[in-house]
Coordinates of N, CA and C in Angstrom, one line a residue:
V23 N -5.6 7.5 6.0 CA -5.2 6.2 5.5 C -6.4 5.6 4.8
L24 N -6.2 5.2 3.6 CA -7.3 4.6 2.8 C -7.1 3.0 2.8
G25 N -7.9 2.2 3.3 CA -7.6 0.8 3.2 C -8.6 0.0 2.3
V26 N -8.1 -1.0 1.5 CA -9.0 -1.8 0.7 C -8.5 -3.2 1.0
F27 N -9.6 -4.1 1.2 CA -9.3 -5.5 1.4 C -9.4 -6.2 0.1
G28 N -8.5 -7.2 -0.2 CA -8.5 -7.9 -1.4 C -8.5 -9.4 -1.0
G29 N -9.5 -10.2 -1.4 CA -9.7 -11.6 -1.0 C -9.3 -12.4 -2.1
F30 N -8.6 -13.6 -1.9 CA -8.2 -14.5 -2.8 C -8.6 -15.9 -2.4
W31 N -8.9 -16.9 -3.4 CA -9.2 -18.2 -3.0 C -8.7 -19.1 -4.0
D32 N -8.3 -20.4 -3.6 CA -7.8 -21.5 -4.6 C -8.3 -22.8 -4.1
S33 N -8.7 -23.6 -5.0 CA -9.2 -24.9 -4.6 C -8.7 -26.0 -5.5
P34 N -7.4 -26.4 -5.1 CA -6.9 -27.6 -5.8 C -7.6 -28.8 -5.2
Q35 N -7.3 -29.9 -5.6 CA -8.1 -31.2 -5.3 C -8.0 -31.6 -3.9
L36 N -7.0 -31.3 -3.2 CA -6.8 -31.9 -1.8 C -7.4 -31.0 -0.7
A37 N -7.4 -29.6 -1.0 CA -7.7 -28.7 0.0 C -8.2 -27.4 -0.7
F38 N -9.0 -26.6 0.0 CA -9.2 -25.3 -0.4 C -8.8 -24.2 0.6
R39 N -8.4 -23.1 0.1 CA -7.8 -22.1 0.8 C -8.2 -20.7 0.5
T40 N -8.0 -19.7 1.4 CA -8.4 -18.3 1.1 C -7.5 -17.5 1.9
C41 N -7.3 -16.3 1.5 CA -6.5 -15.2 2.3 C -7.0 -13.8 1.9
L42 N -6.8 -13.1 2.9 CA -7.4 -11.6 2.8 C -6.2 -10.7 3.0
Y43 N -6.0 -9.9 2.2 CA -4.9 -8.8 2.1 C -5.4 -7.4 2.3
L44 N -4.7 -6.6 3.0 CA -5.1 -5.2 3.3 C -4.1 -4.3 2.6
R45 N -4.7 -3.6 1.7 CA -3.9 -2.6 0.8 C -4.3 -1.1 1.4
S46 N -3.2 -0.4 1.9 CA -3.5 0.9 2.4 C -2.6 1.9 1.7
V47 N -3.2 3.2 1.6 CA -2.4 4.2 1.1 C -2.4 5.3 2.1
V48 N -1.3 5.8 2.3 CA -1.0 6.8 3.4 C -1.0 8.1 2.8
R49 N -1.0 9.1 3.6 CA -1.0 10.6 3.1 C 0.0 10.8 2.0
D50 N 1.2 10.3 2.3 CA 2.3 10.7 1.3 C 2.2 9.9 0.0
G51 N 1.3 9.2 -0.1 CA 1.1 8.3 -1.3 C 1.7 7.0 -1.4
S52 N 2.4 6.6 -0.3 CA 3.0 5.3 -0.2 C 1.9 4.2 -0.1
V53 N 2.1 3.2 -0.8 CA 1.2 2.1 -0.7 C 1.8 0.8 0.0
Y54 N 1.1 0.3 0.9 CA 1.5 -1.0 1.6 C 0.3 -2.1 1.5
V55 N 0.9 -3.2 1.3 CA 0.1 -4.4 1.1 C 0.6 -5.5 2.1
H56 N -0.4 -6.0 2.9 CA 0.0 -6.9 4.1 C -1.0 -8.0 4.0
L57 N -0.6 -9.2 4.3 CA -1.4 -10.4 4.5 C -2.1 -10.1 5.9
Y58 N -3.5 -10.1 5.8 CA -4.2 -9.7 7.0 C -4.5 -11.0 7.7
T59 N -5.1 -12.0 6.9 CA -5.3 -13.4 7.6 C -5.5 -14.4 6.5
S60 N -5.6 -15.6 6.8 CA -5.7 -16.7 5.9 C -6.3 -17.9 6.7
E61 N -6.9 -18.7 5.7 CA -7.5 -20.0 6.2 C -7.6 -21.1 5.2
S62 N -7.5 -22.3 5.7 CA -7.6 -23.4 4.8 C -8.3 -24.6 5.3
R63 N -8.9 -25.4 4.4 CA -9.5 -26.6 4.9 C -9.2 -27.7 4.0
V64 N -9.2 -28.9 4.5 CA -9.1 -30.1 3.7 C -10.4 -30.4 3.1
V65 N -10.4 -31.0 1.9 CA -11.8 -31.3 1.2 C -12.5 -32.3 2.0
P66 N -13.9 -32.3 1.9 CA -14.7 -33.4 2.4 C -14.2 -34.8 1.9
T67 N -14.5 -35.7 2.7 CA -14.1 -37.1 2.3 C -15.1 -37.6 1.1
K68 N -16.3 -37.2 1.0 CA -17.2 -37.6 -0.1 C -16.6 -36.9 -1.3
A69 N -17.0 -37.6 -2.4 CA -16.5 -37.0 -3.8 C -17.1 -35.7 -4.0
T70 N -16.1 -34.7 -4.5 CA -16.5 -33.4 -4.7 C -15.9 -32.9 -6.1
T71 N -16.8 -32.3 -6.8 CA -16.1 -31.8 -8.1 C -15.2 -30.5 -8.0
I72 N -14.5 -30.1 -8.8 CA -13.7 -29.0 -8.8 C -14.6 -27.7 -8.6
P73 N -15.7 -27.5 -9.4 CA -16.6 -26.3 -9.2 C -17.2 -26.4 -7.8
G74 N -17.4 -27.4 -7.2 CA -18.0 -27.5 -5.8 C -16.8 -27.1 -4.8
L75 N -15.6 -27.5 -5.1 CA -14.4 -27.0 -4.2 C -14.3 -25.5 -4.3
E76 N -14.4 -25.0 -5.6 CA -14.2 -23.5 -5.9 C -15.4 -22.9 -5.0
L77 N -16.7 -23.4 -4.9 CA -17.7 -22.8 -4.3 C -17.3 -22.8 -2.7
C78 N -16.8 -24.0 -2.2 CA -16.3 -23.9 -0.8 C -15.3 -22.9 -0.5
G79 N -14.4 -22.7 -1.5 CA -13.4 -21.5 -1.3 C -14.0 -20.2 -1.2
V80 N -15.0 -20.0 -1.9 CA -15.8 -18.7 -2.0 C -16.5 -18.5 -0.7
V81 N -17.1 -19.6 -0.2 CA -18.0 -19.6 1.1 C -17.0 -19.2 2.2
L82 N -15.8 -20.0 2.2 CA -14.9 -19.8 3.3 C -14.3 -18.2 3.3
L83 N -14.1 -17.8 2.1 CA -13.7 -16.3 2.0 C -14.7 -15.4 2.5
A84 N -16.0 -15.6 2.1 CA -17.1 -14.7 2.7 C -17.2 -14.9 4.2
E85 N -17.0 -16.0 4.7 CA -17.2 -16.2 6.2 C -16.1 -15.3 6.8
L86 N -14.9 -15.5 6.2 CA -13.6 -14.8 6.7 C -13.9 -13.3 6.6
V87 N -14.5 -12.7 5.7 CA -14.6 -11.3 5.5 C -15.7 -10.8 6.6
V88 N -16.7 -11.7 6.9 CA -17.7 -11.3 7.8 C -17.1 -11.3 9.2
E89 N -16.3 -12.2 9.4 CA -15.6 -12.3 10.8 C -14.6 -11.1 11.1
I90 N -13.9 -10.6 10.1 CA -13.0 -9.5 10.1 C -13.8 -8.3 10.2
Q91 N -14.9 -8.2 9.4 CA -15.6 -6.9 9.7 C -16.2 -6.8 11.1
T92 N -16.8 -7.9 11.5 CA -17.2 -8.0 12.9 C -16.1 -7.4 13.9
E93 N -15.0 -8.0 13.8 CA -13.7 -7.7 14.7 C -13.5 -6.1 14.5
L94 N -13.4 -5.7 13.2 CA -13.0 -4.3 13.0 C -14.1 -3.4 13.6
N95 N -15.5 -3.8 13.5 CA -16.5 -2.9 14.0 C -16.3 -2.8 15.5
Q96 N -16.0 -3.8 16.2 CA -15.8 -3.8 17.6 C -14.7 -2.8 18.0
L97 N -13.8 -2.6 17.0 CA -12.7 -1.6 17.3 C -13.2 -0.1 16.7
N98 N -14.3 0.0 16.4 CA -14.9 1.3 15.7 C -14.2 1.5 14.4
I99 N -13.9 0.4 13.6 CA -13.3 0.6 12.3 C -14.2 0.1 11.3
T100 N -14.6 1.0 10.5 CA -15.7 0.6 9.5 C -15.1 0.3 8.1
V101 N -15.4 -0.8 7.4 CA -14.9 -1.2 6.1 C -16.2 -1.1 5.4
S102 N -16.3 -0.3 4.4 CA -17.3 -0.3 3.4 C -17.2 -1.6 2.5
S103 N -18.3 -2.1 2.1 CA -18.3 -3.3 1.3 C -17.8 -2.9 -0.2
N104 N -17.7 -1.5 -0.3 CA -17.2 -1.1 -1.6 C -15.7 -1.2 -1.6
N105 N -15.1 -1.4 -0.5 CA -13.6 -1.6 -0.3 C -13.2 -3.0 -0.2
I106 N -14.0 -4.0 -0.6 CA -13.6 -5.4 -0.4 C -13.8 -6.1 -1.9
F107 N -12.8 -6.6 -2.3 CA -12.7 -7.1 -3.6 C -12.2 -8.6 -3.6
F108 N -12.9 -9.4 -4.5 CA -12.6 -10.8 -4.5 C -11.9 -11.3 -5.9
V109 N -10.9 -12.1 -5.8 CA -10.2 -12.5 -7.0 C -9.8 -13.9 -6.9
E110 N -10.1 -14.7 -7.9 CA -9.8 -16.1 -8.0 C -8.3 -16.2 -8.5

């Protein structure tokens, strides 16, 4: 089984959110895509620009990836950084 993580984020004006999908290809060539995890946060109360919110979304996604990699390492599952992709 070959697995690849795909991370996505979005930052509208009221909140920012991120999700992580796992795409796997099994030996017979079948492809499966599953939502692995997601997280969202309400924007800070102080004034924030859209680019600032986009940055918050990217940081949240990066933290989520590190958390998932740590959990998978504890299960002796290694995910290469070459198999993690980010898309806005």
